[in-house]
């Protein structure tokens, strides 16, 4: 009876999810298999195209770099926040959340001002005499990655702060009393217990950066096209809806595969995280 009652209570929500999320995704996937040349001809054309594969690998590279850097920066920041006094902790959390109150487009435009040839960074480097001419930093992979890290580090911090706060101080004190160095206590006590937050934060950052559109479009342009901008181009510029659906299907598969792999990694590192 409890199980039946639980299913009955969740049925309306599950129905809404299926109608407004599952059904559109399934219909999008179905259109990719209706080509007269064969059910997998659209996917074959995608993976046989050097340009499309370049876009896919570039997107994967940007997403992985963004995730790795955000993981390191976010963990260190979250560690400082979690071990700060209550008043300072509140201020630090507000500072971490504050960028999220501004739209993605606005934050991306800010990087146009910072990284432009007449932007703040070039003016500073010229004033310090470190360069002789302005650097071309816009519309490069560097500009996209920097902006992505700025966008997603707050998510990583917020995810990890709660996890690190939940680690009892008694455990690290016990490890120290048994002769463990701070580095050993961190590696053997703190890090394994932080695995759930690390996995969740990594999934959020990877999926967000892999499917991002506004930031790659503004800071990467046509030279650094990614899957999100490529999808928009196929759907809204060339009106190739089947090609756009194929790109969307590949993005869904990559995202789900990443989530499954990270969940498996979490179970290996910490069975409680799975």
PDB file of N, CA, C and O in Angstrom, residues 12 18 30 36-37 43 69-70 85 109 136 181 189 197 213 266:
ATOM      1  N   UNK A  12       0.583  12.583 -11.043  1.00  0.00           N
ATOM      2  CA  UNK A  12       0.342  13.847 -11.764  1.00  0.00           C
ATOM      3  C   UNK A  12       1.623  14.539 -12.209  1.00  0.00           C
ATOM      4  O   UNK A  12       1.724  15.026 -13.333  1.00  0.00           O
ATOM      5  N   UNK A  18       6.226  13.929 -18.464  1.00  0.00           N
ATOM      6  CA  UNK A  18       6.203  13.177 -19.718  1.00  0.00           C
ATOM      7  C   UNK A  18       5.602  14.002 -20.851  1.00  0.00           C
ATOM      8  O   UNK A  18       6.122  14.009 -21.977  1.00  0.00           O
ATOM      9  N   UNK A  30      12.436  11.148 -32.923  1.00  0.00           N
ATOM     10  CA  UNK A  30      11.766  10.362 -33.963  1.00  0.00           C
ATOM     11  C   UNK A  30      11.989  10.961 -35.343  1.00  0.00           C
ATOM     12  O   UNK A  30      12.108  10.221 -36.338  1.00  0.00           O
ATOM     13  N   UNK A  36      14.559   9.022 -45.886  1.00  0.00           N
ATOM     14  CA  UNK A  36      14.358   7.946 -46.881  1.00  0.00           C
ATOM     15  C   UNK A  36      15.609   7.117 -47.144  1.00  0.00           C
ATOM     16  O   UNK A  36      15.513   5.952 -47.568  1.00  0.00           O
ATOM     17  N   UNK A  37      16.791   7.696 -46.915  1.00  0.00           N
ATOM     18  CA  UNK A  37      18.031   6.972 -47.180  1.00  0.00           C
ATOM     19  C   UNK A  37      18.371   5.967 -46.088  1.00  0.00           C
ATOM     20  O   UNK A  37      19.312   5.196 -46.239  1.00  0.00           O
ATOM     21  N   UNK A  43      22.659  10.619 -38.764  1.00  0.00           N
ATOM     22  CA  UNK A  43      23.775  10.478 -37.833  1.00  0.00           C
ATOM     23  C   UNK A  43      25.063  10.141 -38.576  1.00  0.00           C
ATOM     24  O   UNK A  43      26.143  10.623 -38.215  1.00  0.00           O
ATOM     25  N   UNK A  69      38.360  23.436 -14.353  1.00  0.00           N
ATOM     26  CA  UNK A  69      38.780  24.671 -13.681  1.00  0.00           C
ATOM     27  C   UNK A  69      37.744  25.090 -12.641  1.00  0.00           C
ATOM     28  O   UNK A  69      38.094  25.502 -11.523  1.00  0.00           O
ATOM     29  N   UNK A  70      36.461  24.991 -12.989  1.00  0.00           N
ATOM     30  CA  UNK A  70      35.402  25.358 -12.041  1.00  0.00           C
ATOM     31  C   UNK A  70      35.433  24.456 -10.817  1.00  0.00           C
ATOM     32  O   UNK A  70      35.153  24.907  -9.697  1.00  0.00           O
ATOM     33  N   UNK A  85      33.879  32.155   9.769  1.00  0.00           N
ATOM     34  CA  UNK A  85      32.908  32.497  10.836  1.00  0.00           C
ATOM     35  C   UNK A  85      31.534  32.781  10.233  1.00  0.00           C
ATOM     36  O   UNK A  85      31.437  33.149   9.062  1.00  0.00           O
ATOM     37  N   UNK A 109      28.258  40.112 -22.253  1.00  0.00           N
ATOM     38  CA  UNK A 109      28.620  41.407 -22.804  1.00  0.00           C
ATOM     39  C   UNK A 109      29.709  42.074 -21.974  1.00  0.00           C
ATOM     40  O   UNK A 109      30.555  42.802 -22.512  1.00  0.00           O
ATOM     41  N   UNK A 136      44.450  40.041 -29.491  1.00  0.00           N
ATOM     42  CA  UNK A 136      43.142  39.616 -30.016  1.00  0.00           C
ATOM     43  C   UNK A 136      42.642  38.461 -29.162  1.00  0.00           C
ATOM     44  O   UNK A 136      42.973  37.296 -29.413  1.00  0.00           O
ATOM     45  N   UNK A 181      48.568  13.758   8.716  1.00  0.00           N
ATOM     46  CA  UNK A 181      48.903  15.135   8.379  1.00  0.00           C
ATOM     47  C   UNK A 181      47.660  15.828   7.810  1.00  0.00           C
ATOM     48  O   UNK A 181      46.693  15.156   7.405  1.00  0.00           O
ATOM     49  N   UNK A 189      39.713  11.799   4.317  1.00  0.00           N
ATOM     50  CA  UNK A 189      38.467  12.052   5.046  1.00  0.00           C
ATOM     51  C   UNK A 189      37.576  13.042   4.294  1.00  0.00           C
ATOM     52  O   UNK A 189      36.433  12.735   3.953  1.00  0.00           O
ATOM     53  N   UNK A 197      28.947  16.120  -3.695  1.00  0.00           N
ATOM     54  CA  UNK A 197      28.892  17.501  -4.156  1.00  0.00           C
ATOM     55  C   UNK A 197      29.757  17.736  -5.378  1.00  0.00           C
ATOM     56  O   UNK A 197      29.378  18.492  -6.284  1.00  0.00           O
ATOM     57  N   UNK A 213      24.429  28.546 -25.240  1.00  0.00           N
ATOM     58  CA  UNK A 213      24.267  29.202 -26.548  1.00  0.00           C
ATOM     59  C   UNK A 213      24.744  30.653 -26.531  1.00  0.00           C
ATOM     60  O   UNK A 213      25.533  31.064 -27.379  1.00  0.00           O
ATOM     61  N   UNK A 266      31.057   8.184  -8.943  1.00  0.00           N
ATOM     62  CA  UNK A 266      30.717   8.512  -7.562  1.00  0.00           C
ATOM     63  C   UNK A 266      30.531   7.254  -6.730  1.00  0.00           C
ATOM     64  O   UNK A 266      30.964   7.193  -5.585  1.00  0.00           O
TER      65      UNK A 266
END
